[in-house]
Coordinates of C-alpha atoms and ligand atoms in Angstrom, one line a residue:
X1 CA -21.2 -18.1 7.7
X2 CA -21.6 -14.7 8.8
X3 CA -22.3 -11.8 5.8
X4 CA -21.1 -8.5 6.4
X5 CA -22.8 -6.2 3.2
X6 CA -20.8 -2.6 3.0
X7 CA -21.7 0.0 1.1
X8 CA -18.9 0.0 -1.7
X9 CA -15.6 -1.4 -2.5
X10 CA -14.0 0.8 -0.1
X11 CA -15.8 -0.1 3.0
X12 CA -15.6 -3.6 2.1
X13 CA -11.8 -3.3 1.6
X14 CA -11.7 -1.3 5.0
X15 CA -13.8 -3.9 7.0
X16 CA -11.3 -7.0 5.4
X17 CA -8.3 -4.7 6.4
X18 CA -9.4 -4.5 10.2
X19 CA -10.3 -7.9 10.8
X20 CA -6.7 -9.2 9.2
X21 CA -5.2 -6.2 11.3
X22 CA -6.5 -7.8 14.0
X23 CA -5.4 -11.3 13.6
X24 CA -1.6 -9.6 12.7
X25 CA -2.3 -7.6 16.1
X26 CA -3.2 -10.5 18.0
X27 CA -0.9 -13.3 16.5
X28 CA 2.6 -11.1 14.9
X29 CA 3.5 -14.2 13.5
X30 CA 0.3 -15.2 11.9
X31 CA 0.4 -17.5 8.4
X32 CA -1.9 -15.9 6.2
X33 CA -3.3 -17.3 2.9
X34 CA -3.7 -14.5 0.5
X35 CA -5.6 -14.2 -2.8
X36 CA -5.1 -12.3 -6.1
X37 CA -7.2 -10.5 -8.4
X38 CA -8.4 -7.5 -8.8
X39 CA -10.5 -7.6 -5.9
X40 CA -8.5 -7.7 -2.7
X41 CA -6.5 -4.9 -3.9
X42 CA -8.4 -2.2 -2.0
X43 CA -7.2 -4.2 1.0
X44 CA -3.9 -4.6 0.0
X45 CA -3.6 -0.7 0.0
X46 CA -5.3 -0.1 3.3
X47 CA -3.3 -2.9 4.9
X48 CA -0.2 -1.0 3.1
X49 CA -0.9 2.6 4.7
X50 CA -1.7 0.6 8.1
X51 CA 2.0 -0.8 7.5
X52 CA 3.1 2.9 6.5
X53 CA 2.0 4.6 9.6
X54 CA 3.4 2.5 12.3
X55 CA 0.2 0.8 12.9
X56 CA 0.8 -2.8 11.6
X57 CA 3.6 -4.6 11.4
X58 CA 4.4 -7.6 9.3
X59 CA 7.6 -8.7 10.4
X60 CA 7.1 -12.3 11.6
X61 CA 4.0 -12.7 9.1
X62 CA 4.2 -15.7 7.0
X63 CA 2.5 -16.2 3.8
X64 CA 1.0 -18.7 1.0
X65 CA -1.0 -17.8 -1.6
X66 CA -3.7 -19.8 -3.3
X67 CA -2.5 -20.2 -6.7
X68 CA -0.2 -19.4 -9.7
X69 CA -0.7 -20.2 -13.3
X70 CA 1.5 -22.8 -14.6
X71 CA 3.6 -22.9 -16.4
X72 CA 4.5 -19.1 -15.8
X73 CA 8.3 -17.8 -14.4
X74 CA 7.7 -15.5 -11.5
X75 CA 8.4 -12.2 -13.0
X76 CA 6.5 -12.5 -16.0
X77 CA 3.8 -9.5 -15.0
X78 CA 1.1 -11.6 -15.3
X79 CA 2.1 -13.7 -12.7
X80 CA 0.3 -14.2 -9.3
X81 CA 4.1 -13.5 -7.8
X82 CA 4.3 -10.6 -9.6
X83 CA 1.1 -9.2 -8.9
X84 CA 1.9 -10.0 -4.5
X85 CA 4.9 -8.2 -4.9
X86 CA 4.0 -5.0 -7.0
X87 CA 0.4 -4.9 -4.5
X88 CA 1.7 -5.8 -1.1
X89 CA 4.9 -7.4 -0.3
X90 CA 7.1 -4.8 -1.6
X91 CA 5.4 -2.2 0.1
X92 CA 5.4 -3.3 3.4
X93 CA 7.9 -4.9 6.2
X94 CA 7.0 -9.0 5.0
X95 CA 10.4 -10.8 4.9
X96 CA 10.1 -11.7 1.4
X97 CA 11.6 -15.0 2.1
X98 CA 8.3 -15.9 4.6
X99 CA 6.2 -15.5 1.4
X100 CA 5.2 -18.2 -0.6
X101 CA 3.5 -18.5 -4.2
X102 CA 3.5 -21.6 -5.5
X103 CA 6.2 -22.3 -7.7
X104 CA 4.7 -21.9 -11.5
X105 CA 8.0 -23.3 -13.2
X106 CA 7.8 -26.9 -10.7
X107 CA 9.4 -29.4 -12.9
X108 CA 7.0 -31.8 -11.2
X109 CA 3.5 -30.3 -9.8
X110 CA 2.3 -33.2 -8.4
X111 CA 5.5 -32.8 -6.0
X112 CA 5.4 -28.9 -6.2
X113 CA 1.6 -29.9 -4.5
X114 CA 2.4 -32.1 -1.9
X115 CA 5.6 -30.0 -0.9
X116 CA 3.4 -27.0 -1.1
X117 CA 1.0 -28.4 1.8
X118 CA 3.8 -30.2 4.0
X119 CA 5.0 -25.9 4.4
X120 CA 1.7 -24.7 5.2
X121 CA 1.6 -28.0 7.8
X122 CA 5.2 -27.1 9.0
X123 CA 4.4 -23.5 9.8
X124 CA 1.8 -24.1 11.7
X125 CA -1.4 -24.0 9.4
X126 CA -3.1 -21.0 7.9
X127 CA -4.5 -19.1 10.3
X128 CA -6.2 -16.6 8.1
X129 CA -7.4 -17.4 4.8
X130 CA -8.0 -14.0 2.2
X131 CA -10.5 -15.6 -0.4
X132 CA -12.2 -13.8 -3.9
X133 CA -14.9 -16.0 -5.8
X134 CA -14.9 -16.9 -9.6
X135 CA -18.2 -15.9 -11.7
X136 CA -18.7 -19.5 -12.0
X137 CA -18.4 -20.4 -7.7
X138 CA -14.7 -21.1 -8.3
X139 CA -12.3 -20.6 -5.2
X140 CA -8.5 -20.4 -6.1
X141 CA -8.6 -22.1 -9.2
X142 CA -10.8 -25.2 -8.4
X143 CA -13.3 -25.0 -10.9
X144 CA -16.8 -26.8 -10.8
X145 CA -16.0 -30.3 -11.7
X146 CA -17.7 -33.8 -10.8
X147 CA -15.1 -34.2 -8.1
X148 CA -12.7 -31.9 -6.2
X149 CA -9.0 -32.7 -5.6
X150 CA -8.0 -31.9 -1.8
X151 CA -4.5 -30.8 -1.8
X152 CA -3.1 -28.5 -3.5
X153 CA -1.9 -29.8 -7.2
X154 CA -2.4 -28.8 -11.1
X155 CA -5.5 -28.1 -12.7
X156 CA -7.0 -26.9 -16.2
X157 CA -8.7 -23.5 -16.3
X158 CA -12.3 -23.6 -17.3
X159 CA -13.1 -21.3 -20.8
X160 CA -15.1 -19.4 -18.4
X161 CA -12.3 -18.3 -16.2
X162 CA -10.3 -18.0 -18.6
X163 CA -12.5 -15.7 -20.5
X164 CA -12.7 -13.4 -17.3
X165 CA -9.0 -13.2 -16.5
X166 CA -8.2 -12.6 -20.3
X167 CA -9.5 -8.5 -19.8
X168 CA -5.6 -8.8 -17.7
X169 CA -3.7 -10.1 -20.4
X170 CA -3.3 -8.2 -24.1
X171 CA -5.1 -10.8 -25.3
X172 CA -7.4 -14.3 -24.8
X173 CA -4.7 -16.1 -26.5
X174 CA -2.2 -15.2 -24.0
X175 CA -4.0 -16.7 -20.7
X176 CA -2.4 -20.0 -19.5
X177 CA -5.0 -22.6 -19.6
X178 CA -3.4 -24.4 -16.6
X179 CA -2.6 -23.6 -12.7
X180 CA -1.7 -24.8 -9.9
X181 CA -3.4 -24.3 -6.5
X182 CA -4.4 -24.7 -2.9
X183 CA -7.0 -27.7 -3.3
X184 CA -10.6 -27.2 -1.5
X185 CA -8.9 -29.6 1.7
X186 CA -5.8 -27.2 1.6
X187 CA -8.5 -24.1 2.6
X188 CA -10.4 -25.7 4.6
X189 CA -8.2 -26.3 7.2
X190 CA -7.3 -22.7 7.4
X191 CA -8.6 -21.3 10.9
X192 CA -10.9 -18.8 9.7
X193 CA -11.8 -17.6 6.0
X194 CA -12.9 -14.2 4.9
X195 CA -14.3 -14.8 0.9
X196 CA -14.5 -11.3 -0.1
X197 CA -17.1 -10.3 -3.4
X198 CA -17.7 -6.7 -4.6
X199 CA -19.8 -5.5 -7.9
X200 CA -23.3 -7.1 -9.9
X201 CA -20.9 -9.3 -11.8
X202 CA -20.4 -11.5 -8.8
X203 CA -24.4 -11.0 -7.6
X204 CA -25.4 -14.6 -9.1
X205 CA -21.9 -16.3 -7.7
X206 CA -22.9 -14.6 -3.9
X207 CA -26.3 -15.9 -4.5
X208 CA -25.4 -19.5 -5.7
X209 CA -22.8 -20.0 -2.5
X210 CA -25.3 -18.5 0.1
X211 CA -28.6 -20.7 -1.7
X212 CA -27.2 -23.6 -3.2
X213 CA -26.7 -27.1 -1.4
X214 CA -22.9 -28.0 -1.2
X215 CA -22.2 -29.4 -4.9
X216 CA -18.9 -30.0 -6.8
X217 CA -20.4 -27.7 -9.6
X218 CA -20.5 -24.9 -7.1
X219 CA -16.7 -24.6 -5.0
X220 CA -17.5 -21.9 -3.3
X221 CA -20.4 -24.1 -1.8
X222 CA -17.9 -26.0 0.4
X223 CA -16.9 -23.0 2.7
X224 CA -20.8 -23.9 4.4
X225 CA -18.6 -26.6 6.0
X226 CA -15.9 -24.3 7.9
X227 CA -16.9 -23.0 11.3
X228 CA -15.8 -19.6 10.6
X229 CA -16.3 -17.6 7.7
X230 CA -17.1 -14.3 7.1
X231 CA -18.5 -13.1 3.7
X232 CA -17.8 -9.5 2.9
X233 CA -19.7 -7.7 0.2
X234 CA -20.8 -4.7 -1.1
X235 CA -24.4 -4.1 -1.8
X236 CA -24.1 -4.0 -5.3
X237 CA -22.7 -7.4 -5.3
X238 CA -25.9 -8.7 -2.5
X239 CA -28.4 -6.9 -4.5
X240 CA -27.1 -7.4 -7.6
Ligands
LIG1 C1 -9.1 -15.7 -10.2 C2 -8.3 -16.3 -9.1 C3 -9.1 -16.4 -7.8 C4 -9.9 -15.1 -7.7 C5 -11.0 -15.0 -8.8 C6 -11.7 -13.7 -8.8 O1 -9.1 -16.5 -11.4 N1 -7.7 -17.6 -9.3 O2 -8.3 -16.6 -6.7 O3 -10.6 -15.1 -6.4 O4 -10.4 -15.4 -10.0 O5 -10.9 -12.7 -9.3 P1 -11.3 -11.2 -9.3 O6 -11.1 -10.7 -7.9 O7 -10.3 -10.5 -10.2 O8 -12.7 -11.1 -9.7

């Protein structure tokens, strides 16, 4: 795993920017996997003014994200739809048809899973993966658990996730307790990963996956397995 620590949010959004640039620039119809919350923002908007001026262009892009809350219908605001939309795809040239979420109102999640991974198999495989990291080491929503499932399928929030996404919602009452997402398999066959961490409240969660032996209790641990992952930071987050 390679670490890249920036000074601040903005640098570390800028750095993300140019190496996903980069694959777009290299590959125009790259799959990407892309990531929610509030911390790939920054590179959402410097990926959208890249778009803006002529420099990038995301016309044969394909994308899945990692998760969706479930059950949710995809233009309740909360929603990990909603929130791709409102901070990238509507703001740049993605067809909006080559962008997937999974489907938070699947009568059947177990087949919304399996049908989920058969597209990222059909397009080719993801050939970047955009990651964030819970405070508790969780990636997309697999939470520390004596076993991980591999594909992508339905899972329970943990209270502690649920207590950090609940300063998005009006209040804790209101955060689904359930999701479905890209299993730790799903991610690991993307081609490269860049996990992404920024502020002190994710020091102890950048400290755990860089220190800690690979452990179910610890998701995030599992990306020590994939040849090529880059860690960006910013040094409040590596200092803590
Ligand atoms: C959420 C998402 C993750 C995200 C993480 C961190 O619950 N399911 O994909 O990486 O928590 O979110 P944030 O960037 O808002 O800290």
């Amino acid at each position: 795993m390679r670490v890249i620590v920036c000074k601040d949010y903005n640098q570390m959004s800028e750095e993300a920017a140019k190496i996903i640039s980069s694959q777009i620039i290299l590959k125009p119809n790259s799959v990407l996997g892309l990531a929610t919350g509030t911390t790939p923002i920054g590179t959402y908007k410097r990926l959208i003014e890249m778009n803006k001026s002529g420099y990038l262009d995301f016309s044969k892009v394909k994308s899945f994200n990692l998760d969706e809350y479930y059950p949710i219908k995809p233009d309740n605001v909360q929603s990990y739809r909603y929130f791709m939309n409102e901070n990238l795809f509507n703001h740049v040239n993605i067809d909006i048809n080559n962008t997937r979420v999974p489907n938070g109102m699947a009568p059947d999640p177990v087949k919304e899973g399996a049908d989920y991974d058969a597209q990222i198999e059909a397009a080719g495989g993801i050939d970047l993966q955009l990651l964030g990291i819970g405070r508790n080491g969780h990636i997309a929503f697999n939470e520390p658990d004596e076993a991980l499932i591999s594909g992508t399928h339905a899972t329970s929030l943990t209270e502690d996730t649920i207590e950090a996404n609940s300063r998005l919602f009006n209040s804790i009452d209101e955060v689904p307790t359930k999701a479905l997402t890209m299993g730790m398999g799903s991610i690991l066959k993307s081609k490269m990963i860049v996990l992404l961490a920024n502020g002190k409240n994710k020091h102890n969660a950048f400290k755990k996956l860089l220190d800690e032996e690979i452990t179910t209790s610890n998701p995030s641990t599992f990306l020590k397995v994939h040849p090529n992952v880059v860690l960006i930071c910013d040094e409040e987050c590596y200092n803590g």
